[in-house]
Structures are given as structure tokens and as C-alpha cells.
CSV table of C-alpha atoms in Angstrom, one decimal:
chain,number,residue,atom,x,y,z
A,1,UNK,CA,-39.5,7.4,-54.6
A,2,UNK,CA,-38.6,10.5,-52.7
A,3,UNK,CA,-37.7,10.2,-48.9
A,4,UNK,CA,-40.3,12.1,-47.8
A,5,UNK,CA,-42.8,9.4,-50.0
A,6,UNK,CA,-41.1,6.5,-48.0
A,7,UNK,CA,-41.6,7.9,-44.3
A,8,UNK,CA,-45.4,8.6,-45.8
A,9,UNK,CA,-45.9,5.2,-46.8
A,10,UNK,CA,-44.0,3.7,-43.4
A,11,UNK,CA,-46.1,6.0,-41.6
A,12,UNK,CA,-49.5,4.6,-43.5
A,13,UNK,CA,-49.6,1.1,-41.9
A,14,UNK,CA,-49.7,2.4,-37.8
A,15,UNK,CA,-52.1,5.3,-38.9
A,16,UNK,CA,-54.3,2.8,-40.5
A,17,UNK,CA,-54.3,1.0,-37.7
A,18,UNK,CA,-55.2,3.7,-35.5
A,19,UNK,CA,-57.9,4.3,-37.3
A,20,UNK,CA,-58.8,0.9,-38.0
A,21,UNK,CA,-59.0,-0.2,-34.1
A,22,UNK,CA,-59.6,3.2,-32.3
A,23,UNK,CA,-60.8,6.0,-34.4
A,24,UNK,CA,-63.5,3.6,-35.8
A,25,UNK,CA,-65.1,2.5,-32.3
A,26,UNK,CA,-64.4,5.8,-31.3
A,27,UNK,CA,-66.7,6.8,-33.2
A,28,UNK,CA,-69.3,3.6,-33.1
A,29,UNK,CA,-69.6,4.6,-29.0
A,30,UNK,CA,-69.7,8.2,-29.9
A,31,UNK,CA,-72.7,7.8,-32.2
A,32,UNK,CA,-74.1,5.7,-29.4
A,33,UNK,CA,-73.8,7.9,-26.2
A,34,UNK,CA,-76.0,10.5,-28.3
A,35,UNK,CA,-78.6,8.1,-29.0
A,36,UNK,CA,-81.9,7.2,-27.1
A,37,UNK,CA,-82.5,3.8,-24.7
A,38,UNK,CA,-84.4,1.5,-26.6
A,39,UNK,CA,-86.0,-2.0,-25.8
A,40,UNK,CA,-84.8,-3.7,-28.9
A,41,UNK,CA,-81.8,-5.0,-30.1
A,42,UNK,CA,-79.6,-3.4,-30.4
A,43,UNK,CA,-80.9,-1.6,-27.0
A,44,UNK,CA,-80.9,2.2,-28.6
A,45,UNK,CA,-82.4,4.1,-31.1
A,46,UNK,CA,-80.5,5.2,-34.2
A,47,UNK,CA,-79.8,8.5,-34.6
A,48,UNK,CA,-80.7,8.7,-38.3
A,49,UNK,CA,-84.6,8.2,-38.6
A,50,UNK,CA,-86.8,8.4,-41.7
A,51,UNK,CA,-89.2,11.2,-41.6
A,52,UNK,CA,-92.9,11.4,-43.6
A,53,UNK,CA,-90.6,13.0,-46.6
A,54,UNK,CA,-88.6,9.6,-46.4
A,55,UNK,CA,-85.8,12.4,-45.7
A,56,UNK,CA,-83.2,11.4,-43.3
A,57,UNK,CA,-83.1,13.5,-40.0
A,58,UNK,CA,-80.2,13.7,-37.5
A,59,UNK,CA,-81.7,13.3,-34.0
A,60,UNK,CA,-79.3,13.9,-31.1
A,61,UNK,CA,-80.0,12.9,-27.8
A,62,UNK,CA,-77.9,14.8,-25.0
A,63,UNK,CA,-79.8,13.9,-21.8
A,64,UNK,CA,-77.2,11.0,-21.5
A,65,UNK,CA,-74.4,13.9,-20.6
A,66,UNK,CA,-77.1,16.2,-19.1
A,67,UNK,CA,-77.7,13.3,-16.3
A,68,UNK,CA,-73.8,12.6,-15.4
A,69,UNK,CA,-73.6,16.6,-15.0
A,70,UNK,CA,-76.7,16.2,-12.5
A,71,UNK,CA,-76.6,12.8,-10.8
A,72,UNK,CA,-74.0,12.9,-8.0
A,73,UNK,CA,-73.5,9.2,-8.7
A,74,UNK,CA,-72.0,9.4,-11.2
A,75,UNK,CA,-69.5,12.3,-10.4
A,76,UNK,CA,-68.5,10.3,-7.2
A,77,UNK,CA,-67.6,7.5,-9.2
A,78,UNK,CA,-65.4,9.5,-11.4
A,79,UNK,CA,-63.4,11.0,-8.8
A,80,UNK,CA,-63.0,8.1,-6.7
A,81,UNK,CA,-61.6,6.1,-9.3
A,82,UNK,CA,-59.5,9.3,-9.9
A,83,UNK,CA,-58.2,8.9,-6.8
A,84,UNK,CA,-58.2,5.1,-6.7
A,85,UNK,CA,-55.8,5.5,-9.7
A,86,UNK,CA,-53.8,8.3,-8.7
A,87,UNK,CA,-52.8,6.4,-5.2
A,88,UNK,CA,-52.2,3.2,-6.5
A,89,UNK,CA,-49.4,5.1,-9.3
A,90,UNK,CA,-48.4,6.6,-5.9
A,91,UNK,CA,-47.7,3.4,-4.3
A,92,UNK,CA,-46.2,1.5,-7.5
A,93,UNK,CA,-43.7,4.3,-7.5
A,94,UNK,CA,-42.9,4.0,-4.0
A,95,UNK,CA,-42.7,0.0,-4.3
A,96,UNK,CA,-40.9,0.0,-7.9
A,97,UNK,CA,-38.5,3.3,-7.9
A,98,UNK,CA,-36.1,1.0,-5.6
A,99,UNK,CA,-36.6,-1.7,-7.3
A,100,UNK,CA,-35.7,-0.4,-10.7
A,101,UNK,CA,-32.5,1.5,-9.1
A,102,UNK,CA,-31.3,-2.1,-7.9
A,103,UNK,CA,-31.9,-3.9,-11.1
A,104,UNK,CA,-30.3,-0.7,-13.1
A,105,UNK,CA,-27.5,-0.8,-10.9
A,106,UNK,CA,-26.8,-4.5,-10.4
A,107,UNK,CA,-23.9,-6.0,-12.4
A,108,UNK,CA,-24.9,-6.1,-16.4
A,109,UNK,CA,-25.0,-9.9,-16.2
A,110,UNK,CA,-27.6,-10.5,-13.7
A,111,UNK,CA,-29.7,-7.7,-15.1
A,112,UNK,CA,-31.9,-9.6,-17.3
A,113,UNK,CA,-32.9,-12.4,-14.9
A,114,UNK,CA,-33.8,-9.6,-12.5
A,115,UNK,CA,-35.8,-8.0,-15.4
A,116,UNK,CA,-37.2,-11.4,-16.1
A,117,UNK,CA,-38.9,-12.0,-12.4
A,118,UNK,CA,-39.8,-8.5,-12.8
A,119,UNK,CA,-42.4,-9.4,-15.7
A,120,UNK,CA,-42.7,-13.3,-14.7
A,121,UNK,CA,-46.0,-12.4,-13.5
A,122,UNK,CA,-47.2,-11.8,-17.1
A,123,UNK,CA,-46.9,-15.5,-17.8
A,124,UNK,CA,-49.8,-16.1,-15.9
A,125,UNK,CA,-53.4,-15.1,-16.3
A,126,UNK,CA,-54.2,-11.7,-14.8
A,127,UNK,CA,-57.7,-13.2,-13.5
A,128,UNK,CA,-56.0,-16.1,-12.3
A,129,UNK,CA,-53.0,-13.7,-10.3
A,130,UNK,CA,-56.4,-11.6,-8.6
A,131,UNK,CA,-57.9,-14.3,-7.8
A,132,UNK,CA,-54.5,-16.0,-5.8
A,133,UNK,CA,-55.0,-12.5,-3.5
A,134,UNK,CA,-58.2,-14.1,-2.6
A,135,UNK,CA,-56.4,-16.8,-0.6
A,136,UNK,CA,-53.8,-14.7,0.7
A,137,UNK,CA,-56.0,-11.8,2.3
A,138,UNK,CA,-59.7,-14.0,3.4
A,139,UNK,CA,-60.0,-14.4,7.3
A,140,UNK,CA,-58.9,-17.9,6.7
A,141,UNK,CA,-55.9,-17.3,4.2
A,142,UNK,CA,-51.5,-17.2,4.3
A,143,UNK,CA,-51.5,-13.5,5.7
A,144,UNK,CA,-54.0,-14.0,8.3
A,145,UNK,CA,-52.6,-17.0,9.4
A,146,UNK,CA,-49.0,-15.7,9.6
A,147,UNK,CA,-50.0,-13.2,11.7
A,148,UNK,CA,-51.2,-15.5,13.9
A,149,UNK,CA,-48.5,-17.9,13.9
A,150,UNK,CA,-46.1,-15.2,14.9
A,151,UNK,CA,-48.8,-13.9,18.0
A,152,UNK,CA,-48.7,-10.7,16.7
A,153,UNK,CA,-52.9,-10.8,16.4
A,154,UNK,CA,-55.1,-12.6,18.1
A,155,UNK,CA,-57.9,-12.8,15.9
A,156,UNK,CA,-57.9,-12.9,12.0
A,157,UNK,CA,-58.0,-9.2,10.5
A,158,UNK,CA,-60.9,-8.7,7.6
A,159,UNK,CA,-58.2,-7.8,5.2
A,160,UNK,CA,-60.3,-9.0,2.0
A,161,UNK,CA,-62.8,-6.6,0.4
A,162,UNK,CA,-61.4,-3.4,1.8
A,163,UNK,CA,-59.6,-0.7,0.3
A,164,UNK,CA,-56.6,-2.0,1.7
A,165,UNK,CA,-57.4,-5.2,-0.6
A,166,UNK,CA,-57.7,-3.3,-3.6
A,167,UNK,CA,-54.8,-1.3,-3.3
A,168,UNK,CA,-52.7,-4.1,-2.8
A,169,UNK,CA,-54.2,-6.1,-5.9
A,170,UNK,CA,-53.8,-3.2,-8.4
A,171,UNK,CA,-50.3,-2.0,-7.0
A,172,UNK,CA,-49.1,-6.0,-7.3
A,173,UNK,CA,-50.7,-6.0,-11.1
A,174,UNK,CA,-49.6,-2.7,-12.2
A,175,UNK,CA,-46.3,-2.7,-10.7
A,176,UNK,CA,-44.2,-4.0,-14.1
A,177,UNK,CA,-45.3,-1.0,-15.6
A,178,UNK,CA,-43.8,1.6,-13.5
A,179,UNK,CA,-40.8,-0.9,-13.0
A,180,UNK,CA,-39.9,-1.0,-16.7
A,181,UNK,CA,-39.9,2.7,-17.9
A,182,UNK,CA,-37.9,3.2,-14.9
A,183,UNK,CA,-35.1,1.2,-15.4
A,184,UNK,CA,-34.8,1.6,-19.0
A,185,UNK,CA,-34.1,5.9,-18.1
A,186,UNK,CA,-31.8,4.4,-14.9
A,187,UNK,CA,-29.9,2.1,-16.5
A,188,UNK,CA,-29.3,5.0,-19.2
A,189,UNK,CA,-27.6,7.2,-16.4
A,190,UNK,CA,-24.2,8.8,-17.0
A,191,UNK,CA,-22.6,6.9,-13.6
A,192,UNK,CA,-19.6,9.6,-13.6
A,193,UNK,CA,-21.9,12.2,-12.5
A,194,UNK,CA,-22.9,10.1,-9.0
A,195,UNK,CA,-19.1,10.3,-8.9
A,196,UNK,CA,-18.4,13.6,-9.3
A,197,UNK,CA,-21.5,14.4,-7.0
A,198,UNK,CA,-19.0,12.8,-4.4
A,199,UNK,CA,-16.0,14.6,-5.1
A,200,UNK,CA,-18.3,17.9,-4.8
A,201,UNK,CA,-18.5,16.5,-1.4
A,202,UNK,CA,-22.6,15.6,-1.4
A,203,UNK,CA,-23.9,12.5,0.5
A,204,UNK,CA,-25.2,10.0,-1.1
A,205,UNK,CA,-29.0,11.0,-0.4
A,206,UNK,CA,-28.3,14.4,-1.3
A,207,UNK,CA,-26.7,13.0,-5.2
A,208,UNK,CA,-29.5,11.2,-5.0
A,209,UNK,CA,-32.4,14.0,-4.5
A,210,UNK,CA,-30.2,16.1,-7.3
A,211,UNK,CA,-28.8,14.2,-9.3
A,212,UNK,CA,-30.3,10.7,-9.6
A,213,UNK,CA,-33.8,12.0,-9.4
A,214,UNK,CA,-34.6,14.6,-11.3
A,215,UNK,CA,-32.8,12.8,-14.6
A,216,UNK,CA,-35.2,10.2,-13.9
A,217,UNK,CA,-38.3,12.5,-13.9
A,218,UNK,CA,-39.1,10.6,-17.6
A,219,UNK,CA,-39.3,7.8,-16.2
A,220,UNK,CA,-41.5,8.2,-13.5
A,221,UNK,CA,-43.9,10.5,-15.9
A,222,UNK,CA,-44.5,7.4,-18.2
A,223,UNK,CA,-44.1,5.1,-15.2
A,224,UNK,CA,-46.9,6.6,-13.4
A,225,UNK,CA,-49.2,6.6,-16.6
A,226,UNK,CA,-48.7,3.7,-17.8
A,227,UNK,CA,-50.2,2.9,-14.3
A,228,UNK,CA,-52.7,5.6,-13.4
A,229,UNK,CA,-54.7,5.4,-17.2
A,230,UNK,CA,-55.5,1.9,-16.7
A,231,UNK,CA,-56.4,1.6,-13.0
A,232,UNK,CA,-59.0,4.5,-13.4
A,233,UNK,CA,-61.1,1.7,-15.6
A,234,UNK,CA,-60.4,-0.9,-13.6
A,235,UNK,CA,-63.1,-3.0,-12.8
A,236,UNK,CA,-61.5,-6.5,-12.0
A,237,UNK,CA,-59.6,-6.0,-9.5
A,238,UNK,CA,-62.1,-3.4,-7.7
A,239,UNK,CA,-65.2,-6.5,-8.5
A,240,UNK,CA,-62.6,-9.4,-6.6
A,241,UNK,CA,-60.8,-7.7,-3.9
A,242,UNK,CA,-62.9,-4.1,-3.2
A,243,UNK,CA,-65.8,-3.7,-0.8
A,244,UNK,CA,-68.8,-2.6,-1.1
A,245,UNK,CA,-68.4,1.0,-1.2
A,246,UNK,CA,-65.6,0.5,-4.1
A,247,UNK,CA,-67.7,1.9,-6.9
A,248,UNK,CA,-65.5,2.8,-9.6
A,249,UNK,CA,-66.3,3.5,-12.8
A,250,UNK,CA,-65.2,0.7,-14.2
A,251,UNK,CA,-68.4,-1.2,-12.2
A,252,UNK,CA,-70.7,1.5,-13.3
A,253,UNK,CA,-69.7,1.3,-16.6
A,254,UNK,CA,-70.4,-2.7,-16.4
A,255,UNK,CA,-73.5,-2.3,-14.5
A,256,UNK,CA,-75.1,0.1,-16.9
A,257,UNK,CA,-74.5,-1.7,-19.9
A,258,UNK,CA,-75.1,-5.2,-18.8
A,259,UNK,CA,-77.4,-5.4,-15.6
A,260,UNK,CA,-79.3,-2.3,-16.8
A,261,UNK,CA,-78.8,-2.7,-20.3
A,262,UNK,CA,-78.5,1.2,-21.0
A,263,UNK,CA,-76.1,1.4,-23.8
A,264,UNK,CA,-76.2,5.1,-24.7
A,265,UNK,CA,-75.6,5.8,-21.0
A,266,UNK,CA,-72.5,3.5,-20.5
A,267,UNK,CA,-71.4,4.9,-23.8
A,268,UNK,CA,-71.7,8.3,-22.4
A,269,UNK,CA,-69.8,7.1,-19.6
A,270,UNK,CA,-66.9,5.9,-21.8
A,271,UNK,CA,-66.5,9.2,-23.9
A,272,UNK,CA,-66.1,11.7,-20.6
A,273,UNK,CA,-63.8,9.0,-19.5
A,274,UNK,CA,-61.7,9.0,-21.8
A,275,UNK,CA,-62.2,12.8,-22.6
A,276,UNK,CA,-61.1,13.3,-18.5
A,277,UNK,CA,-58.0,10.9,-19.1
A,278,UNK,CA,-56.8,12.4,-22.8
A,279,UNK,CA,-57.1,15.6,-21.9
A,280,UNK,CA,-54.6,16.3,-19.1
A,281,UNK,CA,-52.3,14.0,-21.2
A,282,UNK,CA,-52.2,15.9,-24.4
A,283,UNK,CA,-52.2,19.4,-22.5
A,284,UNK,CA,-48.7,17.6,-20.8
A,285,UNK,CA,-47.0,16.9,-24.3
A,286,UNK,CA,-48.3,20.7,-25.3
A,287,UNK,CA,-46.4,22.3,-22.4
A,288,UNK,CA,-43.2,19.6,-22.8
A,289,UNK,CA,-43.2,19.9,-26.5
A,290,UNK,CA,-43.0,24.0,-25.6
């Protein structure tokens, strides 16, 4: 077998998986975003239907996309949890750039345990870890009453279902994933150029903004989407901590497709999602790869 026959064949097994578990309901949402609301089950229309020829007729319904192009809804949801996505990445890299430069530059043999309370969280149910913030944040809870026992409030501060609240749940959740791609370009850093950085004569902020930083730009790239793809569709966190006015599109999504039972909407909803969150991805490794 040739070489080029083997990396084929080693190649077939992830590609068929791919296809298997994405390209497949890919394509089952697809079919069903361009479909019409029905009140059977399943709730939509198919889009093949027999005519009086008994001929099969391809019927495409695009007033699904035509109404998240008109309803401002539905927009406003989009770029909120654009935002909502984009400051929470924000935050984790605030919150886990120093911790990944401690743990990368801590001595080798305390590295792992560092790296283990780093993804200790995992161990535990992600429902279960939202739902502790519940008794940390309420009017009653740990922070709350902290702040009392020190004096510095007088009166409990409505902490749960805000923003605040949500930012601090998905930044707490997410923050392993900007951690980890961060240390593993840190701890890959050539130390003898910090050094020589100093024997140039720069301060140790200075090495840092032009030395330290921009070798770790990797890092914070996959860092901050490994954070930003999932928080746009999160609906968890946003359902348990958020208020009110914390409509992302992760709750439209749900309420369309359970509450109002609208599949071929919510699956509308899906595809420009993922269409808005693909996009700007692949058009980053087009300019990288050039």
C-alpha cells in the first residue's frame, strides 16, 4: 500500500465521522428550516409532496429566513448574544492570561496539580456548578452576606439575575478553555529571549507587551474561541443566572421549538447561527493560511 493510500485510509475514520455526526444533521435541520409549520408530528411539512401525476415536487419554503430578516426580535437576539459572547471571552482572557503565565511559569513539578485545579471543575456536573452560583449571588446567599459581615453594605445587593450574574457564571464555566490553550503556547516559550529582553535593557512590562505577548497571540486566538463559539448558544447559564431582559438566542432557539413548537423556525435559527459563527472563522484561517 502506497503512503499516500495509508494517510487516505487514516484520514477515512475522522471524515466519516464528520459526516456521520455533523454533516448528516446538518443537513436533517437544513431540510427542516425550509419547510412549512405543521400541526402533526413531526410539527412540519415535508418538503417532497406527491402531486396529481404521483410526481414528486420539491417545495421550498423561505418565509422562515424572510421573517429573521424582518422581525427585529430576532436580530436583537443575535447581536446580544454576540456581544454576550464576545465579553465574556473578554473577561476569561483577562481572568485566565495571568493565570496561565503563573502555572507556565511555576516550577515543572508543581505544574500539573496547578493544571489539575485548573480543570477540577469538570469533575462535577455543569448544571450542578450553575446552580451552586444560585446560592452564592441570591439576596440571602455567601456574597451577600460577606458583604455584610465586613459593613461594607448595608442592605443585600440583587446580584442574582442580572447581567452581572451571567457574566460571572459563563466566565467561571468557560474559563478552562481559554486557560488551557494558553498555557500549552506559554509553557512552549523560548525563556532566553525574556532574558535577553533584559540585557537589551527593557523592563519587565515592556518584555512583556513585546516579547511575551505577541508569541502568545495563538493562544489567545483559540483561547478566545474556544470561549466565544459556545457562549453565543448558551442558554443554561443565561435561563439560571440572567434576567429578564437576557434574551439570547440560545432561549429563543428553546422557546421556538418547545413552547411554540415551530420547528422550521428554530431550525432556521440554527443555520444563520452557525452560518454567522463559521463564517468569520473560516475567513480567519483563509487570511492565516495566506
Amino acid at each position: 500500500m502506497s503512503p499516500a493510500a495509508r494517510r487516505r485510509l487514516v484520514l477515512a475514520l475522522p471524515w466519516a465521522w464528520m459526516a456521520v455526526f455533523f454533516l448528516v444533521p446538518f443537513g436533517i435541520v437544513l431540510s427542516i428550516a425550509f419547510a412549512e409549520p405543521s400541526e402533526g408530528l413531526p410539527p412540519y411539512a415535508p418538503l417532497l409532496r406527491w402531486s396529481g401525476e404521483a410526481t414528486a415536487v420539491l417545495q421550498l419554503n423561505l418565509a422562515n429566513f424572510q421573517l429573521l430578516l424582518e422581525d427585529p426580535y430576532y436580530l436583537d437576539a443575535y447581536l446580544r448574544s454576540l456581544r454576550v459572547a464576545a465579553i465574556s471571552a473578554t473577561l476569561c482572557l483577562l481572568v485566565g492570561y495571568p493565570m496561565a503565565l503563573a502555572i507556565a511559569r511555576a516550577p515543572a513539578h508543581r505544574r500539573n496539580l496547578l493544571l489539575m485545579l485548573v480543570v477540577l471543575p469538570f469533575w462535577t456536573s455543569f448544571l450542578l456548578r450553575v446552580t451552586a452560583w444560585i446560592g452564592i449571588l441570591q439576596d440571602q446567599g455567601w456574597l451577600n452576606g460577606l458583604l455584610l459581615a465586613l459593613g461594607l453594605i448595608a442592605e443585600p445587593i440583587p446580584l442574582l439575575y442580572t447581567d452581572a450574574a451571567m457574566y460571572i457564571g459563563i466566565t467561571y464555566c468557560y474559563l478552562p478553555f481559554m486557560v488551557l490553550p494558553l498555557y500549552a503556547t506559554l509553557s512552549k516559550l523560548d525563556p532566553s529571549l525574556l532574558e535577553a529582553a533584559e540585557d537589551l535593557g527593557a523592563r519587565p512590562w515592556r518584555a512583556f507587551l513585546q516579547v511575551t505577548l505577541p508569541l502568545s497571540l495563538p493562544g489567545i486566538v483559540a483561547g478566545f474561541l474556544l470561549v466565544f463559539i459556545p457562549a453565543v448558544g448558551e442558554f443554561v447559564i443565561p435561563e439560571l443566572l440572567g434576567g429578564p431582559s437576557a434574551q439570547l438566542i440560545g432561549r429563543v432557539l428553546w422557546t421556538e421549538f418547545f413552547q411554540n413548537r415551530d420547528w422550521p423556525l428554530a431550525s432556521a435559527l440554527a443555520i444563520v447561527l452557525l452560518a454567522a459563527l463559521v463564517a468569520p472563522i473560516a475567513l480567519f484561517q483563509w487570511r492565516a493560511g495566506r
